[in-house]
mmCIF file of C-alpha atoms in Angstrom:
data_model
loop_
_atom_site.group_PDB
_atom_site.id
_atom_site.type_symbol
_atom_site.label_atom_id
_atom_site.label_comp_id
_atom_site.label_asym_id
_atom_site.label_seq_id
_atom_site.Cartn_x
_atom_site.Cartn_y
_atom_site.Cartn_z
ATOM 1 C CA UNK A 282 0.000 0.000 0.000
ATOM 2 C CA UNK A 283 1.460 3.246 -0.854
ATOM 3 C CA UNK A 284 0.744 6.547 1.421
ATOM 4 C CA UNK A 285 -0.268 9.477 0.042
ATOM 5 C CA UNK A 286 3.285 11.059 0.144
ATOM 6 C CA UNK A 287 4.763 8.142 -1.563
ATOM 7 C CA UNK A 288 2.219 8.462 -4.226
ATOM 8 C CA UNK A 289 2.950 11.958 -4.460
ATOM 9 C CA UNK A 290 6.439 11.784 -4.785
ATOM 10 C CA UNK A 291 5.995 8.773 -7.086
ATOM 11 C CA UNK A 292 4.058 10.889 -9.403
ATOM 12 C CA UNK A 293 6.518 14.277 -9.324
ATOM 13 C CA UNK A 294 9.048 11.605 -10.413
ATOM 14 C CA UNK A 295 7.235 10.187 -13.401
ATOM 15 C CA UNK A 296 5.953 13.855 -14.652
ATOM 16 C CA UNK A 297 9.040 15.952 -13.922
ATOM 17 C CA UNK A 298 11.866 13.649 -15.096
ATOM 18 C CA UNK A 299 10.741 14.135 -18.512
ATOM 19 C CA UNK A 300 12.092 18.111 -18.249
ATOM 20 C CA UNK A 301 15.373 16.900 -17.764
ATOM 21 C CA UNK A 302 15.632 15.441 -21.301
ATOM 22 C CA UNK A 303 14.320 16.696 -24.036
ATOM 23 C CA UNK A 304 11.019 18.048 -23.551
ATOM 24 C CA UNK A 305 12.140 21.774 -22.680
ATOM 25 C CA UNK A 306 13.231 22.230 -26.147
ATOM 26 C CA UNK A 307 9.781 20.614 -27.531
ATOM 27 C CA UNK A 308 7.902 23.819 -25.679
ATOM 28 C CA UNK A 309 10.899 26.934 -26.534
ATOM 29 C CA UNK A 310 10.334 25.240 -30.251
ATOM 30 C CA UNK A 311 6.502 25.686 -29.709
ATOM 31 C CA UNK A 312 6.797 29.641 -28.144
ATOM 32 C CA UNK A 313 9.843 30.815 -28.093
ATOM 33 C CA UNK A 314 11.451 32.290 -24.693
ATOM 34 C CA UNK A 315 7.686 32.339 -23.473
ATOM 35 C CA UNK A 316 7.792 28.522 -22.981
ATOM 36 C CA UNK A 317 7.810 29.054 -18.956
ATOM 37 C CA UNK A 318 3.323 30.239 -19.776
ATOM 38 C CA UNK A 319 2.915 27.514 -22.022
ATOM 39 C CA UNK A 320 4.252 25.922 -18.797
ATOM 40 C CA UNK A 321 1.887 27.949 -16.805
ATOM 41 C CA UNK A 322 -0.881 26.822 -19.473
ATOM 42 C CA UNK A 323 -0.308 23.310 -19.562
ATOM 43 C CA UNK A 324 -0.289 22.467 -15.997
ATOM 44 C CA UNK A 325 -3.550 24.864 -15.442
ATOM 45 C CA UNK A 326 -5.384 22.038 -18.155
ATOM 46 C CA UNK A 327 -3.983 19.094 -16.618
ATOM 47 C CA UNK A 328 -5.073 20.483 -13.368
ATOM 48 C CA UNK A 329 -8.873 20.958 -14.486
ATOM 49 C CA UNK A 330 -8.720 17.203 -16.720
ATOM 50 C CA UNK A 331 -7.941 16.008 -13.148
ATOM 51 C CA UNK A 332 -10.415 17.642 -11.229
ATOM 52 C CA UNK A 333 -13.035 16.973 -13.448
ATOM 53 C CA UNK A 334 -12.241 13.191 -13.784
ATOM 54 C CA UNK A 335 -11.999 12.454 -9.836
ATOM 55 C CA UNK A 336 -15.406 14.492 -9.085
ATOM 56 C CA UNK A 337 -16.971 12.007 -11.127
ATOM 57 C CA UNK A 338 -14.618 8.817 -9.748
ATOM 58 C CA UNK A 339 -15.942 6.459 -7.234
ATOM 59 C CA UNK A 340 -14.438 3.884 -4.911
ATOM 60 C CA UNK A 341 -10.392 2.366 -5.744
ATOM 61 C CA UNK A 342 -10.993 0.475 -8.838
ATOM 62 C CA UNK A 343 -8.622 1.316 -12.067
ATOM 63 C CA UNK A 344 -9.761 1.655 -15.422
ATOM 64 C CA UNK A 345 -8.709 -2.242 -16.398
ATOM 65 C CA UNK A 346 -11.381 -3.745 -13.620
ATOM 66 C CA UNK A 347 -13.927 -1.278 -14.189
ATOM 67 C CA UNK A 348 -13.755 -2.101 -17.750
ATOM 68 C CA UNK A 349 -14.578 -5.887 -16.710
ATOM 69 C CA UNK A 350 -17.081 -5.044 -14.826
ATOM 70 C CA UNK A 351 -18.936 -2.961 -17.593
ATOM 71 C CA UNK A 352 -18.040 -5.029 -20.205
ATOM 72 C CA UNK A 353 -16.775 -8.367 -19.806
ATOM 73 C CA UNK A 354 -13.499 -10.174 -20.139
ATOM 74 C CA UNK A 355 -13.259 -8.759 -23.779
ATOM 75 C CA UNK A 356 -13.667 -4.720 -22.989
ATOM 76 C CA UNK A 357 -11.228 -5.934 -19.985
ATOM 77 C CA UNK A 358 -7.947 -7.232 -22.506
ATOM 78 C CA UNK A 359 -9.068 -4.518 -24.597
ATOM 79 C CA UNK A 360 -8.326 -1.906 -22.545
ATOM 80 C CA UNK A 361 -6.042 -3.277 -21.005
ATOM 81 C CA UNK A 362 -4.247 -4.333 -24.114
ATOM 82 C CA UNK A 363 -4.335 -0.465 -25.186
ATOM 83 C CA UNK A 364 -3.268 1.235 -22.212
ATOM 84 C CA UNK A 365 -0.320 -1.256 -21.718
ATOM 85 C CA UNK A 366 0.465 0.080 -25.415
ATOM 86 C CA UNK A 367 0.261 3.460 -24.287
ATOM 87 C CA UNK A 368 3.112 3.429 -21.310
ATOM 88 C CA UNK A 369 5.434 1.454 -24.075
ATOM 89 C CA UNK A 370 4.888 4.690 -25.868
ATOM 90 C CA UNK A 371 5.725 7.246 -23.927
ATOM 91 C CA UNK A 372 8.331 4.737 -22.646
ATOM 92 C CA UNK A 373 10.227 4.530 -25.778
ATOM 93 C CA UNK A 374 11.553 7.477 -25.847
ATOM 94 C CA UNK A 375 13.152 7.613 -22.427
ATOM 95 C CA UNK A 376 14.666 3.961 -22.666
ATOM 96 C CA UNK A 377 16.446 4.757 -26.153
ATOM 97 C CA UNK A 378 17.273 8.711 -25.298
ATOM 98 C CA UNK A 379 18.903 7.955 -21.772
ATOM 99 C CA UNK A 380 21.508 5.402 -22.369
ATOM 100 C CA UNK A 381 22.848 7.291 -25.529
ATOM 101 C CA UNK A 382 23.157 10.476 -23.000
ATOM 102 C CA UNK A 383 24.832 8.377 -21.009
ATOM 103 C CA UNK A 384 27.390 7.416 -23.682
ATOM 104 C CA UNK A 385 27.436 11.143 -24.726
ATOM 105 C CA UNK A 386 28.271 12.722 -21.491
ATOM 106 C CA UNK A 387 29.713 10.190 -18.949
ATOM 107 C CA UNK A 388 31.087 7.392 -20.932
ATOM 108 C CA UNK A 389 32.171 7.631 -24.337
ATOM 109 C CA UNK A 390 34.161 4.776 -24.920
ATOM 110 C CA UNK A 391 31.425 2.129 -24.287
ATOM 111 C CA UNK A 392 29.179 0.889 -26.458
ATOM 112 C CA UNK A 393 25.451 1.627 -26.291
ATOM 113 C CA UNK A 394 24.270 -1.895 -25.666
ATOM 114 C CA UNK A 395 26.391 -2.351 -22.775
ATOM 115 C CA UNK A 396 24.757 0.638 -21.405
ATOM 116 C CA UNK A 397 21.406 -0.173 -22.450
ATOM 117 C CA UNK A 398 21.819 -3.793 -20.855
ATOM 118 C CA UNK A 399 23.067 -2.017 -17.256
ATOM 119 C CA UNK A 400 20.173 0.198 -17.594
ATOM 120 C CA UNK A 401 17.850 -2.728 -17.968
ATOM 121 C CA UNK A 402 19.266 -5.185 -15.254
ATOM 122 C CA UNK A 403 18.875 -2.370 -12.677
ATOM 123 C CA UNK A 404 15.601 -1.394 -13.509
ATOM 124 C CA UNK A 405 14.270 -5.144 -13.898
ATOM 125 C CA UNK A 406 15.391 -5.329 -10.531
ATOM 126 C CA UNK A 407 13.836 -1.979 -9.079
ATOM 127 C CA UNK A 408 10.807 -3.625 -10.543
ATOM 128 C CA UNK A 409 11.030 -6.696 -9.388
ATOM 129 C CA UNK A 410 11.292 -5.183 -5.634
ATOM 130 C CA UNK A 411 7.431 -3.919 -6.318
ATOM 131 C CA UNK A 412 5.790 -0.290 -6.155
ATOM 132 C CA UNK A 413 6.207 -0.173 -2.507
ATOM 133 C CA UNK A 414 9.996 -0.469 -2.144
ATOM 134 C CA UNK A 415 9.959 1.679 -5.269
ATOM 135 C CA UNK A 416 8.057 4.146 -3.528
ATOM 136 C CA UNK A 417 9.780 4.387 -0.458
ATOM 137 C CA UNK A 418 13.189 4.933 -2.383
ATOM 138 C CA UNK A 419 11.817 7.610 -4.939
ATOM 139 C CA UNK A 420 9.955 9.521 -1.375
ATOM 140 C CA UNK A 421 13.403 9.362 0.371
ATOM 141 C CA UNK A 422 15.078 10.280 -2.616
ATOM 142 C CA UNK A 423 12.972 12.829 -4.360
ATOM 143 C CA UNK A 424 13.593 15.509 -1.373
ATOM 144 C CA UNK A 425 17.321 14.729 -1.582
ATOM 145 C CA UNK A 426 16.875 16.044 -5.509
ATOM 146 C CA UNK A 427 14.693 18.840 -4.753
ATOM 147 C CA UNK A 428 17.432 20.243 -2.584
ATOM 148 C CA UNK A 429 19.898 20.174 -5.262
ATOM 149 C CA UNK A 430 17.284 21.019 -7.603
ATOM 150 C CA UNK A 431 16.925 24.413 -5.477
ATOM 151 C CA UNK A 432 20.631 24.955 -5.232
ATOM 152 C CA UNK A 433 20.889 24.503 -8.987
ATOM 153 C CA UNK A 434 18.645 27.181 -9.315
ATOM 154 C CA UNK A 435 20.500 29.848 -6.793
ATOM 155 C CA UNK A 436 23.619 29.267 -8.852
ATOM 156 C CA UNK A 437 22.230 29.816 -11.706
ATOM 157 C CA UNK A 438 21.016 33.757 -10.839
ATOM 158 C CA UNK A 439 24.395 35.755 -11.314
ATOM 159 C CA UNK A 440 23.796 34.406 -15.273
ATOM 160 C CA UNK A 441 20.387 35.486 -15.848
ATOM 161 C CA UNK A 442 19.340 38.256 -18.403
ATOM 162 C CA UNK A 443 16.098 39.703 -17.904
ATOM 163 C CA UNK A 444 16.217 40.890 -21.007
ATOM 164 C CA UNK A 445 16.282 37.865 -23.034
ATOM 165 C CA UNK A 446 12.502 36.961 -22.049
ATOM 166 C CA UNK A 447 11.788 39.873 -24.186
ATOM 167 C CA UNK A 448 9.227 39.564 -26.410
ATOM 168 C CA UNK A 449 6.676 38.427 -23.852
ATOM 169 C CA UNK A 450 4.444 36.343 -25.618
ATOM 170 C CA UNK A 451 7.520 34.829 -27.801
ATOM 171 C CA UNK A 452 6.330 33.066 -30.826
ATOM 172 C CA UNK A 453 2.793 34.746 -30.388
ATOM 173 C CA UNK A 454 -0.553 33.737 -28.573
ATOM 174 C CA UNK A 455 -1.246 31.146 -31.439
ATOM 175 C CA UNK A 456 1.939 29.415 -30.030
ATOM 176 C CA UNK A 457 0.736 28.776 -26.491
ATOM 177 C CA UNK A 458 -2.496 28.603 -26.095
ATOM 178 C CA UNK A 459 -3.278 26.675 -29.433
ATOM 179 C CA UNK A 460 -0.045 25.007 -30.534
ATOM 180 C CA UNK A 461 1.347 24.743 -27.175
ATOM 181 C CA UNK A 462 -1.725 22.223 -26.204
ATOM 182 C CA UNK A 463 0.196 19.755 -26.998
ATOM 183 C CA UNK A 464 2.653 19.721 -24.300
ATOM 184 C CA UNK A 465 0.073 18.794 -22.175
ATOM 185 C CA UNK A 466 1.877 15.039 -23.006
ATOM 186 C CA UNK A 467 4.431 16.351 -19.948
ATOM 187 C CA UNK A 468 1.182 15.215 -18.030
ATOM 188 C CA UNK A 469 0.095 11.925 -19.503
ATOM 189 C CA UNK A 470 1.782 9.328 -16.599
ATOM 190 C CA UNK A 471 -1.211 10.845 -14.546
ATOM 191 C CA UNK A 472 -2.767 7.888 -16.225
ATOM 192 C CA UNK A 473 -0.038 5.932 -13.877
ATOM 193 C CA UNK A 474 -2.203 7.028 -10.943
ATOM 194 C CA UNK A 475 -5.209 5.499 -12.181
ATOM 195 C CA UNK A 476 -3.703 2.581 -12.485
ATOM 196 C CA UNK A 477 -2.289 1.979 -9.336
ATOM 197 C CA UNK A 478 -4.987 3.227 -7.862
ATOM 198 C CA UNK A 479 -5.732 -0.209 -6.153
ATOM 199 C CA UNK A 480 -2.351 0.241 -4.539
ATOM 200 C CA UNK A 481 -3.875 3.687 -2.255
ATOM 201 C CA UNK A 482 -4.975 3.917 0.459
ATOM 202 C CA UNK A 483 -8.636 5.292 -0.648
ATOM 203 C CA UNK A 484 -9.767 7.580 -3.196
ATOM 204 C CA UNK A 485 -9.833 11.006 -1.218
ATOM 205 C CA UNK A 486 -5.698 9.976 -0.766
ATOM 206 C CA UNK A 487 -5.320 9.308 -4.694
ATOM 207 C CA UNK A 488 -6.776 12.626 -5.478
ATOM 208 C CA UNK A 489 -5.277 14.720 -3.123
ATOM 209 C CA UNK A 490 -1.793 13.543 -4.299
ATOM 210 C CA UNK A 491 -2.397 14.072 -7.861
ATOM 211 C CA UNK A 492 -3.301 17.660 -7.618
ATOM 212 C CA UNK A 493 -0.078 18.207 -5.062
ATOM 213 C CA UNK A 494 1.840 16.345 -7.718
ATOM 214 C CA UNK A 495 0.458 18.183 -10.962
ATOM 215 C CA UNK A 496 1.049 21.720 -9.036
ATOM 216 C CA UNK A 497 5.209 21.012 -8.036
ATOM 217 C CA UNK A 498 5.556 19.199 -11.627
ATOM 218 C CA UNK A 499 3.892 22.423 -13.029
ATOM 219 C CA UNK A 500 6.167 24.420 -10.513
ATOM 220 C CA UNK A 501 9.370 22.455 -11.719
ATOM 221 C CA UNK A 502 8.680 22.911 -14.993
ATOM 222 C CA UNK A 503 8.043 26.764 -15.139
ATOM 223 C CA UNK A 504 11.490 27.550 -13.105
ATOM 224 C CA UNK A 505 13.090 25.218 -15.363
ATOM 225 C CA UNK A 506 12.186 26.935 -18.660
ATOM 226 C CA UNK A 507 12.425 30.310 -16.834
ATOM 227 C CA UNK A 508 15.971 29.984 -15.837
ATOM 228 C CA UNK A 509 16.470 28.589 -19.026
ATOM 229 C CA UNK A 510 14.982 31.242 -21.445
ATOM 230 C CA UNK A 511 16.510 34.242 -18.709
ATOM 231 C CA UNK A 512 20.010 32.830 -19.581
ATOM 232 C CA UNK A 513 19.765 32.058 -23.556
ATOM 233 C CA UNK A 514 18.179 34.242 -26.120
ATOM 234 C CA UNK A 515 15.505 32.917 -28.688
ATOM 235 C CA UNK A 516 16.517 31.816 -30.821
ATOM 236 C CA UNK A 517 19.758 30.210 -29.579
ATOM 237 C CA UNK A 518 17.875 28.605 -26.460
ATOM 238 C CA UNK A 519 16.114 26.352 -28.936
ATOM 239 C CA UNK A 520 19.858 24.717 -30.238
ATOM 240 C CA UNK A 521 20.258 22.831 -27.223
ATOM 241 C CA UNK A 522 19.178 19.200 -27.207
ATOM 242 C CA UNK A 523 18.763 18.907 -23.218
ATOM 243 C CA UNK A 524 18.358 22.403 -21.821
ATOM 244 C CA UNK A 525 18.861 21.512 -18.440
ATOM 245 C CA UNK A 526 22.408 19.781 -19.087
ATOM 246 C CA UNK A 527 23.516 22.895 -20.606
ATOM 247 C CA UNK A 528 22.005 24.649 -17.315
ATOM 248 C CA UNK A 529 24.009 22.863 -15.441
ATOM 249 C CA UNK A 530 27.368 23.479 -17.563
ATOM 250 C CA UNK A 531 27.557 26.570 -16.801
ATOM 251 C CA UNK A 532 27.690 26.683 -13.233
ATOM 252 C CA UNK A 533 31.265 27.056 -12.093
ATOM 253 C CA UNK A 534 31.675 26.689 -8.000
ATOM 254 C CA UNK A 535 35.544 26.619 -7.145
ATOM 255 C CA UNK A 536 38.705 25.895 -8.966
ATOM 256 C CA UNK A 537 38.449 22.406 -7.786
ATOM 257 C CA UNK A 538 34.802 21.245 -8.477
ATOM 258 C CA UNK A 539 34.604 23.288 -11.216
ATOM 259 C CA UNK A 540 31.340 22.265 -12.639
ATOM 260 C CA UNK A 541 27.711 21.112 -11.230
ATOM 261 C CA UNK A 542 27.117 18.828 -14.393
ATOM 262 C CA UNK A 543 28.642 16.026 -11.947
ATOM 263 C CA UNK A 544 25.929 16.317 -9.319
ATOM 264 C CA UNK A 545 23.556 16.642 -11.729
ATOM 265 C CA UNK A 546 24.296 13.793 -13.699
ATOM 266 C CA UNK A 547 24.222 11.296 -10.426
ATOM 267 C CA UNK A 548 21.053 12.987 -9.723
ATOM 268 C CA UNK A 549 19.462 12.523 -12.986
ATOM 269 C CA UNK A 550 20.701 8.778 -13.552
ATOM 270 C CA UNK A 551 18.647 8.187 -10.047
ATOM 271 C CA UNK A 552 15.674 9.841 -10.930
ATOM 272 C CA UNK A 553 15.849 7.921 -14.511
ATOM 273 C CA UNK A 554 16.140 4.694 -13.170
ATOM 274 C CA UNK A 555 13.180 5.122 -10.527
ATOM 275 C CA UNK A 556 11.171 6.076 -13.261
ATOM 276 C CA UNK A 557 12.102 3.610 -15.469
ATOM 277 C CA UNK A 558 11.473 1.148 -12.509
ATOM 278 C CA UNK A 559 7.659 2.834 -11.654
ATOM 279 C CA UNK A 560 6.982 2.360 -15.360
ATOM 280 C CA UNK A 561 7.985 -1.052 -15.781
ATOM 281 C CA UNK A 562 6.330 -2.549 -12.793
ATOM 282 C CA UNK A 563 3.352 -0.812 -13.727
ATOM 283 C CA UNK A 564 3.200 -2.331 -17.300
ATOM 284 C CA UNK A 565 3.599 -6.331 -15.891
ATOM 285 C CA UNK A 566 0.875 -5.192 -12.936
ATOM 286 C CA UNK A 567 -1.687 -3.582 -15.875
ATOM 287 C CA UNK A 568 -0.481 -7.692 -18.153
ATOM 288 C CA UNK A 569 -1.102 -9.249 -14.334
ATOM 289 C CA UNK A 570 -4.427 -7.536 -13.762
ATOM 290 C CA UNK A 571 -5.431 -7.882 -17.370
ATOM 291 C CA UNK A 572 -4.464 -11.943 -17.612
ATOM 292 C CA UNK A 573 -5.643 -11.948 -14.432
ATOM 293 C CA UNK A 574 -2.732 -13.909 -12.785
ATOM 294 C CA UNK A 575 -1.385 -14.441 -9.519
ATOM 295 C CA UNK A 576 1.685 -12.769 -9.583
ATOM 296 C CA UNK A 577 3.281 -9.782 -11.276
ATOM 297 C CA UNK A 578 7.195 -11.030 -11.058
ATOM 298 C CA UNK A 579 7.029 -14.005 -13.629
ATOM 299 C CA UNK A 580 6.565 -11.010 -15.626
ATOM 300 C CA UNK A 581 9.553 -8.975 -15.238
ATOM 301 C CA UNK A 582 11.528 -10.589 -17.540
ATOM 302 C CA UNK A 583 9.794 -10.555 -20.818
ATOM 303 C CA UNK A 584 8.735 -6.871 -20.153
ATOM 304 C CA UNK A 585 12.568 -5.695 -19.870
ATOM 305 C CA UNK A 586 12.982 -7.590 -23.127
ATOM 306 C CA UNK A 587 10.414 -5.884 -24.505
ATOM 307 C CA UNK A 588 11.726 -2.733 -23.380
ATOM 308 C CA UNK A 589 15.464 -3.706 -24.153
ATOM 309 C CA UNK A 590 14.194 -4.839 -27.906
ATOM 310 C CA UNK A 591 12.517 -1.135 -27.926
ATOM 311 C CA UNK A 592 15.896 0.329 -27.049
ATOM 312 C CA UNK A 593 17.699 -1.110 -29.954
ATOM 313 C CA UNK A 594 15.576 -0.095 -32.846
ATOM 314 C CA UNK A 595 16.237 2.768 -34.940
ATOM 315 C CA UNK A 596 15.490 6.209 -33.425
ATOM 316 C CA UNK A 597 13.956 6.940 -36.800
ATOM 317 C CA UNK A 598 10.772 4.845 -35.854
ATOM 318 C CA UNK A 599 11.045 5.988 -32.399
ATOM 319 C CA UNK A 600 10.801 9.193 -33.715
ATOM 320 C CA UNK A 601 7.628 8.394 -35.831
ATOM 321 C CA UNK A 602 5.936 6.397 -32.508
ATOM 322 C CA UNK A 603 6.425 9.606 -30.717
ATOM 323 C CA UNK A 604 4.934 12.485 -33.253
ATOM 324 C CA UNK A 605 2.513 14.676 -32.885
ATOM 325 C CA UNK A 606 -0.195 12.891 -34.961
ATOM 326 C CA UNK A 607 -0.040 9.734 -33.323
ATOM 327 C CA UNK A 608 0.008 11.208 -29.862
ATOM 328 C CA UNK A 609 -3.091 13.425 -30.788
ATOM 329 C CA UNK A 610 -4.655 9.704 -31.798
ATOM 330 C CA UNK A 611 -3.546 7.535 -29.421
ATOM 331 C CA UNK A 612 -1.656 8.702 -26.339
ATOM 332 C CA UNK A 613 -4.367 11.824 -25.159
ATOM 333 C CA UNK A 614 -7.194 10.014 -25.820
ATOM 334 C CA UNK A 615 -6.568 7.063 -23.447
ATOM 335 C CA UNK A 616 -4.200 9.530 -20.961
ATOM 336 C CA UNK A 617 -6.933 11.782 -20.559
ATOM 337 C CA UNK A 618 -10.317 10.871 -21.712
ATOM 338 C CA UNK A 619 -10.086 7.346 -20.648
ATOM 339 C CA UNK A 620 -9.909 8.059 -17.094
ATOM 340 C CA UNK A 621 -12.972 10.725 -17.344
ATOM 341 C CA UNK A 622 -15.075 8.071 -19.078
ATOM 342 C CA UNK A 623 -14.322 5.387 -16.798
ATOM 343 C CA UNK A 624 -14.838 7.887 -13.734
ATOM 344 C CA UNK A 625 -18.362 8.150 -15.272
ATOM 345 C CA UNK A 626 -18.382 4.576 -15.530
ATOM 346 C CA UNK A 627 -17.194 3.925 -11.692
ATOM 347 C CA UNK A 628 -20.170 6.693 -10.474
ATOM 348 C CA UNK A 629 -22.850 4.147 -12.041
ATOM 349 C CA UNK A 630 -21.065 1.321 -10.977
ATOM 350 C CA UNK A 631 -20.668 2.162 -6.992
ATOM 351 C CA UNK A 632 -24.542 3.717 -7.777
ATOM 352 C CA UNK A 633 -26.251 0.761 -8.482
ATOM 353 C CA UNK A 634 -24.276 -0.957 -5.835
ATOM 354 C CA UNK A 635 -25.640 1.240 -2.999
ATOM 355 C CA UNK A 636 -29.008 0.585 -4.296
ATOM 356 C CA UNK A 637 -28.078 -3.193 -3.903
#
């Protein structure tokens, strides 16, 4: 059973790691050096999706069981099926972009599929551990990262340029508030909570750590792409593949430890493997609870496979798993309007069972 602070901590992991890769340059692409309101923007939707779909929730059921119990067996390995699909998307990414940063920055001279394999082995056996000993870790680590998190961000001040948020609104109001929807991916692994939903203590404790979660992820992400757009003009800021690294290259302390890209590297290669960990137990639990089987662990295994196969293809189809058009179909649809539907679902479920 995980408390509410583990959950919430769980969930800051899973939503927040992703703006230590890539995704900062996705938004400054999107708007410019106003990327910090699409920020703004994005977490204000994902805060109202949220709401909205736990008014309606009832009771401690995920999507996967409520789907049996509306539709059968069949709606049940549908779902299921699709959702499972779902994490391996918004997996992908993260399990082939990680290990080549790894080789990039910290060790050059290996090959990728050594890394890749490391990667794998520790996370199969962060997984293997279960969502509780995961949990505990990522709440005893997460405040050790926010700490350095908030140093990062004092050292960073003596660089900032207030000018270089100038223009305002960036690439225009067209670029946030219509183009910049799409960002609102930085909030999909909410869907995470829905599954392990079962694994809260109640409902009430579910809810009240996704909206704590959704505002510090929001919070994270706006200082992030503040700092960032303060210290690089548009459109130079958007020539950096991970923002934060750069951030972090910057920062000179002393002679001796003469950059913070060290402590941010151990800090990020934590926070990636907990989240790779969260993400892969939760894909065997969503085949356990699906199958309906016993035990989650036989699972393990072929899952890392899975994953491992994942990391070795092309980035080219990576790339084309991960656009815009198939995240518009696919990924938002059961991230977001899945949970709201089954929420609807859950009220007429726990309805008629009063009435009982």
């Amino acid at each position: 059973m995980l408390q509410r602070k583990e959950m919430t901590t769980l969930l800051i992991n899973v939503i927040s790691t992703k703006m230590l890769l890539t995704f900062p340059k996705i938004m400054i692409i999107d708007s410019g050096n106003s990327a910090w309101m699409q920020a703004i923007y994005n977490t204000a939707i994902a805060f109202l999706i949220f709401w909205v779909t736990m008014f309606f929730y009832r009771g401690n059921k995920n999507i996967i069981t409520l789907a049996e119990n509306f539709g059968g067996k069949t709606l049940k390995i549908i779902v299921g099926v699709v959702v499972f699909s779902v994490l391996m998307i918004n997996c992908a990414s993260i399990i082939r972009l990680f290990p080549e940063t790894v080789k990039i920055v910290l060790l050059q001279d290996f090959k990728v599929e050594f890394i890749i394999a490391a990667f794998l082995v520790a996370i199969g056996i962060g997984a293997y551990m279960g969502i509780e000993a995961i949990g505990k870790i990522n709440n005893m680590f997460i405040p050790i990262a926010g700490m350095v998190f908030l140093t990062f961000l004092l050292l960073l001040i003596p660089y900032y340029r207030f000018e270089n948020i100038l223009p305002i609104f960036g690439e225009g109001y067209k670029a946030i508030f219509v183009k910049g929807f799409n960002t609102i991916s930085l909030f999909s692994d909410l869907l995470l909570l829905n599954i392990l939903l079962p694994h809260c203590e109640n409902l009430y404790e579910a809810r009240k750590s996704g909206q704590k979660a959704i505002f510090i992820s929001g919070v994270i992400a706006v200082l992030i792409l503040l700092s960032y757009c303060l210290i690089y003009p548009y459109p130079a800021s958007k020539d950096f593949m991970i923002p934060v690294y750069q951030l972090s290259r910057i920062i000179h302390l002393s002679s001796f430890f003469s950059r913070f890209e060290a402590m941010f590297q151990f800090i990020w290669s934590i926070l990636m493997l907990l989240y790779s960990a969260i993400y892969i137990y939760t894909m065997c639990y969503i085949l356990q609870t699906t199958l309906s089987l016993k035990h989650y662990k036989p699972l393990v295994f072929p899952v890392v496979v899975l994953i491992g196969i994942i990391g070795m293809i092309p980035g080219s189809v990576i790339d084309l798993v991960k656009s815009e058009k198939l995240e518009n179909i696919i990924v938002y649809p059961v991230a977001f309007i899945l949970p709201f539907l089954f929420g609807l679902v859950s009220r007429k479920y726990y309805g008629e069972k009063r009435k009982e």
